[in-house]
PDB file of C-alpha atoms in Angstrom:
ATOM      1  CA  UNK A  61      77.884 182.318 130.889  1.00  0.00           C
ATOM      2  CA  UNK A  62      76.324 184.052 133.447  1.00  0.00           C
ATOM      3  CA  UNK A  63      72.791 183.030 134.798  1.00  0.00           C
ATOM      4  CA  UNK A  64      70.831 185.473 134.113  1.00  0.00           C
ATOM      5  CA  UNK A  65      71.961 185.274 130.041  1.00  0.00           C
ATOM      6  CA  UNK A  66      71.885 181.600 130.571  1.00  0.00           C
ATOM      7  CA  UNK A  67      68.031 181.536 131.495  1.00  0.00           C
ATOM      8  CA  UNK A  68      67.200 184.037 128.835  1.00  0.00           C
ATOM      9  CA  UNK A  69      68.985 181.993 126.329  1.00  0.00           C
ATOM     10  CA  UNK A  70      67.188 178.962 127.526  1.00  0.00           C
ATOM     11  CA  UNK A  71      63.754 180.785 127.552  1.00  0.00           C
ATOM     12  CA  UNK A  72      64.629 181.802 123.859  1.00  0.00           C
ATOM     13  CA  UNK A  73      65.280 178.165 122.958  1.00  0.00           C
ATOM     14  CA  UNK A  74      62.015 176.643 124.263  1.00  0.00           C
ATOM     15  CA  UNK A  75      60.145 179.611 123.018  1.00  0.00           C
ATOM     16  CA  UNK A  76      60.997 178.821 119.479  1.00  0.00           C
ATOM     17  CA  UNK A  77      61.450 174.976 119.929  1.00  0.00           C
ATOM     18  CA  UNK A  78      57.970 174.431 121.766  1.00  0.00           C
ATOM     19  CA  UNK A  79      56.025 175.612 118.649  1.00  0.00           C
ATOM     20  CA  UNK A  80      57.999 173.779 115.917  1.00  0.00           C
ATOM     21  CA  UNK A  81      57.505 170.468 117.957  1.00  0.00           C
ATOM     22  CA  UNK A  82      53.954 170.752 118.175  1.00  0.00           C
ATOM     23  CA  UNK A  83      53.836 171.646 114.443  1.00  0.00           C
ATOM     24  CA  UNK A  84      55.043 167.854 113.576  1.00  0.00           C
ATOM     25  CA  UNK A  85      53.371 166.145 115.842  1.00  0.00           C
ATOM     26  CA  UNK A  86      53.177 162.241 115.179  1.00  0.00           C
ATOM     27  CA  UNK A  87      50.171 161.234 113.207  1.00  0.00           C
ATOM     28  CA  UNK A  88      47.887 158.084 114.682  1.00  0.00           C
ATOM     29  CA  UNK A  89      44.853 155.861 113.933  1.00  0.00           C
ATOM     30  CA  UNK A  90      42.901 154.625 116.423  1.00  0.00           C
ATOM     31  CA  UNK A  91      39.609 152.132 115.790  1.00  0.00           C
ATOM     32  CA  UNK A  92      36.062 153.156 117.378  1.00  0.00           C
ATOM     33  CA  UNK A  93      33.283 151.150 119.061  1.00  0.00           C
ATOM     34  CA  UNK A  94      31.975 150.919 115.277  1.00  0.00           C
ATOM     35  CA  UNK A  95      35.209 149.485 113.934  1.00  0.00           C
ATOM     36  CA  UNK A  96      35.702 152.684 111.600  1.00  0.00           C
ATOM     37  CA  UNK A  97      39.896 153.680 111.839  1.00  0.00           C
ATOM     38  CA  UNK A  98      40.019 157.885 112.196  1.00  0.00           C
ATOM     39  CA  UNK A  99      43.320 159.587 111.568  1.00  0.00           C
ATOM     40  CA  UNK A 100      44.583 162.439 113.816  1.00  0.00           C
ATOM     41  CA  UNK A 101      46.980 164.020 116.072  1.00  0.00           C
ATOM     42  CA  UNK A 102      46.880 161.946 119.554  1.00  0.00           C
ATOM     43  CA  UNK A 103      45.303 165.313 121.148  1.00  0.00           C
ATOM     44  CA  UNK A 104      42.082 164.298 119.007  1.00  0.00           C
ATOM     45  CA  UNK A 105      41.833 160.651 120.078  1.00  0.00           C
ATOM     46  CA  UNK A 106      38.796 160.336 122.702  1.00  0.00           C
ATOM     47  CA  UNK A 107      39.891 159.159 126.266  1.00  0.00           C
ATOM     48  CA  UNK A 108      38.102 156.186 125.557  1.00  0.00           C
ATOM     49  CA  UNK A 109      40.219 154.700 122.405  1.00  0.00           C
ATOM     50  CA  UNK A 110      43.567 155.844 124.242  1.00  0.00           C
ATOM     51  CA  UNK A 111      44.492 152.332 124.521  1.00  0.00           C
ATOM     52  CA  UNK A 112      43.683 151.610 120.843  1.00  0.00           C
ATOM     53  CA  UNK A 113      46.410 154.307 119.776  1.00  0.00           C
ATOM     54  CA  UNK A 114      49.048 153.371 117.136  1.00  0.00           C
ATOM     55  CA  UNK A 115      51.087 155.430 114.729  1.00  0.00           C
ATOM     56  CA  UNK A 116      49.469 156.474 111.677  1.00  0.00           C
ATOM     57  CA  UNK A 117      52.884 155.189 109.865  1.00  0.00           C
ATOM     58  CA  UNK A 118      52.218 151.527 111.690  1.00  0.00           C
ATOM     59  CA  UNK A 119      51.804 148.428 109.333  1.00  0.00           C
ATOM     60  CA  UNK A 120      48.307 147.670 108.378  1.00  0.00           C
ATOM     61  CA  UNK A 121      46.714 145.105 110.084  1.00  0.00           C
ATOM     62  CA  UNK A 122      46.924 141.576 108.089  1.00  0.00           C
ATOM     63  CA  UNK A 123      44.082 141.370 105.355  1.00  0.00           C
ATOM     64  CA  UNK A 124      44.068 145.041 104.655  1.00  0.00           C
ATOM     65  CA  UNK A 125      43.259 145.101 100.965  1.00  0.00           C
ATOM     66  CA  UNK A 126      44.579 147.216  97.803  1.00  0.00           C
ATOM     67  CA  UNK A 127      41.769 149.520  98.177  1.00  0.00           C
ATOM     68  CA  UNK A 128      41.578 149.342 101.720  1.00  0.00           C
ATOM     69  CA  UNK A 129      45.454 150.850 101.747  1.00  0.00           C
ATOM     70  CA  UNK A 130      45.000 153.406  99.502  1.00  0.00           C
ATOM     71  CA  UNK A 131      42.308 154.525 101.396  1.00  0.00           C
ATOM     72  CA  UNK A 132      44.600 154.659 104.724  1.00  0.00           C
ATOM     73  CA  UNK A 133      47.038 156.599 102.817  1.00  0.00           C
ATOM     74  CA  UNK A 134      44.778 158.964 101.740  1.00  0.00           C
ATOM     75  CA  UNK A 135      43.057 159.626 105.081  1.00  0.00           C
ATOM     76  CA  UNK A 136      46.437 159.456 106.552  1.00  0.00           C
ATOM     77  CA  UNK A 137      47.410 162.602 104.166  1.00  0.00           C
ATOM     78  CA  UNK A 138      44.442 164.622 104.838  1.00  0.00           C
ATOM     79  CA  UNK A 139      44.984 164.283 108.641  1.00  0.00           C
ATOM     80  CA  UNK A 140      48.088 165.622 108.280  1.00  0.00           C
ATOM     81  CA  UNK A 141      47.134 168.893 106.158  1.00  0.00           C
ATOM     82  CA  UNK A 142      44.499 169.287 108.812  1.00  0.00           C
ATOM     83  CA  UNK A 143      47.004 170.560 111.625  1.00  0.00           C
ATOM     84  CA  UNK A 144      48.173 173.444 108.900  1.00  0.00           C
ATOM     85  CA  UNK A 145      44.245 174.404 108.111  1.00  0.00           C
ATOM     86  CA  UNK A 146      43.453 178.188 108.731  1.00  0.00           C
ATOM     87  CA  UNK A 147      40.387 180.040 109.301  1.00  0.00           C
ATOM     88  CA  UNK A 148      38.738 180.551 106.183  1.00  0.00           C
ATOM     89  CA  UNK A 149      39.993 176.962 104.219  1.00  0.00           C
ATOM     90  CA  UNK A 150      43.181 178.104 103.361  1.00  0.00           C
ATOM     91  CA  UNK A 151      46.583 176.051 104.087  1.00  0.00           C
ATOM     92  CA  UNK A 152      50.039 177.059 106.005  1.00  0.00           C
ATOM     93  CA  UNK A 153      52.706 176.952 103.632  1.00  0.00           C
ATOM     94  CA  UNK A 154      54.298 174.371 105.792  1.00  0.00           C
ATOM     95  CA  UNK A 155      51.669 172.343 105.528  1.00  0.00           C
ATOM     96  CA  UNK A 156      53.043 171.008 101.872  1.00  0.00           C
ATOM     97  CA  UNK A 157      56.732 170.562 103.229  1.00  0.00           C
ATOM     98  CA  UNK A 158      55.526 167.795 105.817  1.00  0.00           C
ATOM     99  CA  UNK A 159      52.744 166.531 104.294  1.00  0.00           C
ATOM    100  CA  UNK A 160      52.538 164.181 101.197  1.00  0.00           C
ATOM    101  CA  UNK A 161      49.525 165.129  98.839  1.00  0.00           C
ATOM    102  CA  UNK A 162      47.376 161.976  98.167  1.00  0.00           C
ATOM    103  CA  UNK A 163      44.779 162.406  95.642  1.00  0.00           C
ATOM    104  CA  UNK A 164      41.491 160.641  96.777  1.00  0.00           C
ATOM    105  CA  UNK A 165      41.200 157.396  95.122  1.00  0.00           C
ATOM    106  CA  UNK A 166      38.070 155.517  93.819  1.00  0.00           C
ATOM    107  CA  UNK A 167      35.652 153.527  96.193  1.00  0.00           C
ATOM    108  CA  UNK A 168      36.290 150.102  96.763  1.00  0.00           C
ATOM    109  CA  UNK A 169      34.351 147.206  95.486  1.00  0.00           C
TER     110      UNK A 169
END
């Protein structure tokens, strides 16, 4: 191949690559100063809570009730519709190929 299609060819690849690996980025939790766990893509994580990163997909710590999981889940699932959000409230259609819908469950005792 010559160069010059060679570096076209490779422009085309991470062209079209580049956007389809931000699109599933990894989901995380992190814990703030408060001790409240927030859901997110790492670009959302504050500088400060860097080092208290883990995936979103991570075991729950030991203890973790019922409740308490379902609740992870759930926020887990909305922080992963939020990357496909558009102006105006409306979803990507993408977002419901990579995301799992969790309905909100009832407040914990």
């Amino acid at each position: 191949m010559k160069p010059n299609k060679l570096l076209k060819t490779l422009s085309l690849v991470v062209a079209v690559g580049l956007p389809l690996s931000v699109l599933s980025a990894e989901l995380v939790r992190w814990t703030d100063d408060g001790g409240r766990l927030h859901y997110g893509v790492i670009t959302d994580v504050p500088p400060r809570y860097a080092d208290r990163v883990e995936s979103a997909s991570a075991p729950l710590p030991p203890g973790t009730t019922a409740c308490e999981a379902r609740w992870h889940r759930y926020a887990s699932s909305a922080a992963c519709f939020d990357q496909y959000r558009v102006v105006g409230g409306g979803l990507k259609p993408e977002a419901f190929q990579r995301c799992t819908e969790v309905p909100q469950p009832d407040p914990c005792n």
